[in-house]
Coordinates of C-alpha atoms in Angstrom, one line a residue:
Chain A
X1 CA -9.6 -25.5 18.5
X2 CA -9.9 -23.7 21.8
X3 CA -6.6 -22.3 21.0
X4 CA -7.9 -20.8 17.6
X5 CA -11.2 -19.9 19.6
X6 CA -9.4 -18.2 22.0
X7 CA -7.1 -16.4 18.9
X8 CA -10.2 -15.4 17.5
X9 CA -11.9 -13.7 20.5
X10 CA -8.2 -12.3 21.1
X11 CA -8.4 -10.8 17.0
X12 CA -11.8 -9.7 17.8
X13 CA -11.2 -7.7 20.7
X14 CA -8.1 -5.9 18.9
X15 CA -10.7 -5.3 15.9
X16 CA -13.1 -3.7 17.8
X17 CA -10.7 -0.8 20.3
X18 CA -8.2 0.0 17.3
X19 CA -10.9 0.1 14.2
X20 CA -12.5 3.5 14.7
X21 CA -9.1 5.0 15.0
X22 CA -7.8 3.0 12.2
X23 CA -10.8 4.1 10.3
X24 CA -10.3 7.4 11.0
X25 CA -6.8 7.7 10.5
X26 CA -7.5 6.3 6.6
X27 CA -10.2 8.8 6.2
X28 CA -8.2 11.6 6.7
X29 CA -5.4 10.2 4.0
X30 CA -8.4 9.4 1.2
X31 CA -11.4 11.9 2.3
X32 CA -13.8 9.1 1.3
X33 CA -15.7 6.9 4.3
X34 CA -16.3 3.7 1.9
X35 CA -12.0 3.7 0.4
X36 CA -11.4 4.7 4.6
X37 CA -13.4 1.7 5.3
X38 CA -12.3 -1.2 2.5
X39 CA -8.9 0.2 3.4
X40 CA -9.0 -0.2 7.4
X41 CA -10.4 -4.0 6.6
X42 CA -7.2 -4.6 4.5
X43 CA -5.2 -3.4 7.2
X44 CA -6.9 -5.7 9.9
X45 CA -6.2 -8.7 7.5
X46 CA -2.6 -8.0 7.1
X47 CA -2.2 -7.8 11.2
X48 CA -4.3 -11.1 11.0
X49 CA -1.5 -12.8 8.7
X50 CA 1.6 -11.1 10.4
X51 CA 0.7 -11.5 14.1
X52 CA 2.7 -14.1 14.7
X53 CA 5.6 -12.4 13.2
X54 CA 4.8 -9.1 15.3
X55 CA 7.9 -8.6 17.7
X56 CA 7.3 -6.2 20.9
X57 CA 9.7 -3.8 19.4
X58 CA 6.6 -1.3 19.4
X59 CA 3.5 -1.1 20.8
X60 CA 0.9 -3.0 18.8
X61 CA -1.5 0.0 18.2
X62 CA 1.5 1.8 16.9
X63 CA 2.7 -1.1 14.5
X64 CA -1.1 -0.9 13.4
X65 CA -1.3 3.2 12.5
X66 CA 1.7 2.3 11.2
X67 CA 0.0 -0.6 8.5
X68 CA -3.5 2.1 8.0
X69 CA -0.9 4.7 7.1
X70 CA 1.1 2.9 4.7
X71 CA -1.7 1.1 3.8
X72 CA -3.5 4.6 2.9
X73 CA -0.5 5.9 1.1
X74 CA -0.4 2.8 -1.5
X75 CA -4.1 3.7 -2.0
X76 CA -3.5 7.6 -3.1
X77 CA -0.5 6.6 -5.1
X78 CA -2.7 3.6 -6.9
X79 CA -5.3 6.5 -7.4
X80 CA -3.1 8.9 -8.9
X81 CA -2.0 6.7 -11.3
X82 CA -5.1 5.6 -12.4
X83 CA -6.4 9.4 -12.5
X84 CA -3.3 10.1 -14.7
X85 CA -4.3 6.8 -17.0
X86 CA -7.9 8.4 -16.9
X87 CA -6.6 11.9 -17.9
X88 CA -4.7 10.2 -20.9
X89 CA -7.5 8.2 -22.0
X90 CA -9.6 11.4 -21.8
X91 CA -7.4 12.8 -24.4
X92 CA -9.0 10.1 -27.0
X93 CA -12.6 11.3 -25.9
X94 CA -13.5 9.6 -22.6
X95 CA -14.8 10.9 -19.8
X96 CA -13.3 10.0 -16.0
X97 CA -16.0 10.2 -13.2
X98 CA -16.2 13.0 -10.7
X99 CA -16.0 11.8 -7.5
X100 CA -17.9 13.6 -4.9
X101 CA -16.5 14.0 -1.5
X102 CA -19.3 13.9 1.4
X103 CA -18.7 15.2 4.6
X104 CA -21.2 14.8 7.4
X105 CA -23.5 18.5 8.1
X106 CA -23.5 19.8 11.2
X107 CA -26.5 22.7 11.3
X108 CA -26.6 25.9 9.7
X109 CA -26.9 25.3 5.8
X110 CA -24.7 28.3 5.2
X111 CA -22.0 27.6 7.8
X112 CA -21.7 23.8 6.7
X113 CA -21.6 25.3 2.5
X114 CA -18.6 27.3 3.7
X115 CA -17.5 24.9 6.2
X116 CA -17.3 22.0 3.5
X117 CA -15.2 24.6 0.8
X118 CA -13.1 25.4 3.9
X119 CA -12.6 21.6 4.1
X120 CA -12.1 20.7 1.1
X121 CA -9.3 23.7 0.5
X122 CA -7.8 22.3 3.3
X123 CA -7.7 18.8 1.9
X124 CA -6.6 19.8 -0.8
X125 CA -3.6 21.6 0.2
X126 CA -2.9 18.5 2.8
X127 CA -2.8 16.1 -0.3
X128 CA -0.1 18.4 -2.2
X129 CA 2.0 17.7 0.5
X130 CA 5.0 15.4 0.4
X131 CA 4.1 12.1 1.7
X132 CA 5.9 12.4 5.3
X133 CA 4.8 15.8 6.0
X134 CA 1.4 15.0 5.0
X135 CA 1.5 11.9 7.3
X136 CA 2.7 13.5 10.1
X137 CA 0.2 16.7 10.1
X138 CA -2.6 14.2 9.9
X139 CA -2.0 12.1 12.5
X140 CA -1.0 15.2 14.4
X141 CA -3.8 17.7 13.8
X142 CA -6.5 15.3 13.3
X143 CA -5.5 11.9 15.2
X144 CA -4.4 14.0 18.3
X145 CA -1.6 11.8 18.5
X146 CA 1.6 13.3 20.0
X147 CA 4.8 13.9 18.8
X148 CA 6.7 10.8 20.1
X149 CA 4.0 8.4 19.2
X150 CA 4.0 9.7 15.3
X151 CA 7.8 9.2 16.1
X152 CA 7.1 5.9 16.5
X153 CA 4.4 5.1 14.0
X154 CA 6.8 6.7 11.3
X155 CA 9.8 5.0 12.4
X156 CA 11.6 8.1 12.9
X157 CA 13.2 10.3 15.7
X158 CA 11.6 13.0 17.4
X159 CA 13.3 15.5 16.0
X160 CA 12.6 14.5 12.6
X161 CA 8.9 14.5 13.6
X162 CA 9.3 18.3 14.7
X163 CA 11.1 19.5 11.8
X164 CA 8.2 17.9 9.4
X165 CA 5.4 18.9 11.2
X166 CA 6.8 22.6 11.5
X167 CA 7.7 22.3 7.5
X168 CA 4.3 21.1 6.6
X169 CA 2.5 24.0 8.7
X170 CA 4.5 26.4 6.8
X171 CA 3.9 24.9 3.4
X172 CA 0.2 24.6 4.5
X173 CA 0.3 27.8 4.8
X174 CA 1.9 29.1 2.1
X175 CA -0.2 26.9 -0.3
X176 CA -3.1 28.4 1.2
X177 CA -2.3 31.8 1.6
X178 CA -1.4 31.6 -2.4
X179 CA -4.7 29.9 -2.8
X180 CA -6.5 32.5 -1.1
X181 CA -4.6 35.4 -3.0
X182 CA -5.4 34.2 -6.4
X183 CA -9.1 34.6 -4.9
X184 CA -9.1 37.6 -3.8
Chain B
X1 CA -9.2 45.5 7.0
X2 CA -5.9 45.3 4.3
X3 CA -5.4 42.7 1.6
X4 CA -3.5 41.1 3.6
X5 CA -4.8 40.5 6.5
X6 CA -8.2 39.8 5.1
X7 CA -5.9 36.3 3.5
X8 CA -4.2 35.7 6.6
X9 CA -7.7 35.5 8.5
X10 CA -8.8 33.1 5.4
X11 CA -6.4 31.3 5.9
X12 CA -6.5 31.0 10.1
X13 CA -10.1 29.7 9.2
X14 CA -9.5 26.9 6.9
X15 CA -6.9 25.8 9.0
X16 CA -9.2 26.0 11.7
X17 CA -11.0 23.1 10.0
X18 CA -8.4 20.8 11.1
X19 CA -10.0 21.1 14.9
X20 CA -13.7 20.6 13.5
X21 CA -12.8 17.3 11.6
X22 CA -15.7 15.1 12.0
X23 CA -15.5 11.6 12.9
X24 CA -16.6 8.7 11.0
X25 CA -20.0 6.9 12.6
X26 CA -19.0 3.6 14.2
X27 CA -19.6 0.6 11.9
X28 CA -21.6 -2.3 14.2
X29 CA -20.8 -4.4 10.8
X30 CA -17.1 -3.9 10.5
X31 CA -15.5 -7.2 12.6
X32 CA -18.9 -9.3 10.7
X33 CA -17.3 -7.9 7.5
X34 CA -14.0 -8.7 8.1
X35 CA -14.6 -12.2 9.7
X36 CA -16.3 -12.9 6.4
X37 CA -13.5 -11.5 4.1
X38 CA -11.1 -13.7 6.9
X39 CA -13.6 -17.0 5.9
X40 CA -13.8 -16.4 2.6
X41 CA -9.5 -16.1 2.0
X42 CA -9.3 -18.9 4.1
X43 CA -11.8 -21.1 2.2
X44 CA -9.6 -19.9 -1.2
X45 CA -6.4 -21.0 0.3
X46 CA -7.9 -24.4 1.0
X47 CA -8.3 -24.8 -2.5
X48 CA -5.4 -24.6 -3.3
X49 CA -3.5 -26.6 -0.6
X50 CA -6.0 -29.7 -1.5
X51 CA -6.3 -29.0 -5.0
X52 CA -3.7 -27.5 -6.5
X53 CA -0.8 -28.0 -4.8
X54 CA -0.7 -31.5 -4.9
X55 CA -0.8 -30.7 -8.9
X56 CA 1.9 -28.4 -8.4
X57 CA 4.0 -31.2 -6.8
X58 CA 3.1 -34.1 -9.6
X59 CA 3.7 -32.0 -12.2
X60 CA 7.1 -31.0 -10.7
X61 CA 8.0 -35.3 -10.3
X62 CA 7.1 -35.8 -14.0
X63 CA 8.9 -33.0 -15.2
X64 CA 11.7 -34.1 -12.9
X65 CA 11.7 -38.0 -13.8
X66 CA 11.1 -37.0 -17.4
X67 CA 14.3 -34.9 -17.3
X68 CA 16.3 -37.7 -16.1
X69 CA 14.6 -40.3 -18.8
X70 CA 15.9 -38.1 -20.9
X71 CA 19.0 -37.5 -20.1
X72 CA 19.9 -41.0 -19.3
X73 CA 18.7 -42.1 -23.0
X74 CA 20.1 -39.0 -24.7
X75 CA 23.9 -40.6 -23.0
X76 CA 23.8 -43.0 -25.8
X77 CA 25.4 -40.9 -27.9
X78 CA 28.6 -40.2 -26.1
X79 CA 31.5 -41.4 -26.5
X80 CA 33.8 -43.0 -24.3
X81 CA 37.7 -42.2 -25.4
X82 CA 40.9 -43.6 -24.3
X83 CA 43.3 -43.0 -26.9
X84 CA 44.2 -39.7 -29.6
X85 CA 43.6 -42.2 -32.4
X86 CA 40.1 -42.8 -31.6
X87 CA 39.9 -39.5 -30.8
X88 CA 41.1 -38.5 -34.4
X89 CA 39.0 -41.3 -35.5
X90 CA 36.0 -39.9 -34.2
X91 CA 36.5 -35.7 -35.6
X92 CA 37.5 -37.2 -39.0
X93 CA 34.3 -38.4 -38.8
X94 CA 32.4 -35.5 -37.9
X95 CA 34.5 -32.9 -39.6
X96 CA 34.6 -35.1 -42.8
X97 CA 38.6 -34.8 -42.5
X98 CA 40.9 -36.0 -45.6
X99 CA 43.3 -38.8 -45.0
X100 CA 46.3 -36.1 -45.7
X101 CA 44.5 -33.9 -43.0
X102 CA 44.2 -36.5 -40.5
X103 CA 48.0 -38.0 -40.9
X104 CA 48.7 -34.0 -40.0
X105 CA 47.6 -34.9 -36.5
X106 CA 48.7 -37.9 -36.0
X107 CA 52.2 -37.2 -36.9
X108 CA 52.1 -34.4 -33.7

């Protein structure tokens, strides 16, 4: 009984110390705070279930972020499948509900609007990247992980991460350039 | 500013959004919700282990015993054959062979 209580206290401590970064990491992938919270819950349920199987080959936090990345990517894959299905359904006359991404306001309404639009364009461009480039750039640019930490989370070598981030930046630039070229 | 420069500036401004990304506000109910989910799951697992697992085990035992009984009882139709003559007798009955055909085999 005492042992179980101790376990729960340890787990609570772990959740409280990592939840912020896990929730934000999920948010960068799914761009919706409610979905991010749901995925973060799933992440910690998996952590709770597999904590006894955790081998100290990597840091505990690295392992948790790896689960968060995988769960977020799974969520996006499922969402894409659903979207394709909904498109198919819409061919037969049903309309798909459009989802509005909600970002917190920061002050000047005109600036907010511009930032919101830019953020949406950036999210679109990031979303178009292959999964491994997307993961590397999200962890690097949004969450401020260094390349070594990203290599641990993604289970890749340091040079592979450097190459992924380089390619991701180049692809993002190209996509955004094409987008704004069309707008001008 | 030429068109290319303008586009490059738009791209730069958009990429700057990485640095302006907002963080999710702390969720004070996160752990409580997680704990509730875990408790709910534990309850469901208990139901499984208390009700469904014994039912599953008993069903498997019954199926096994039934199969064993069926196998033993169907053993009555299996013949113990010791000689060639006995084999021919049984085969001739099953295949409805004539005496002439039986003789062909017995003479071999």
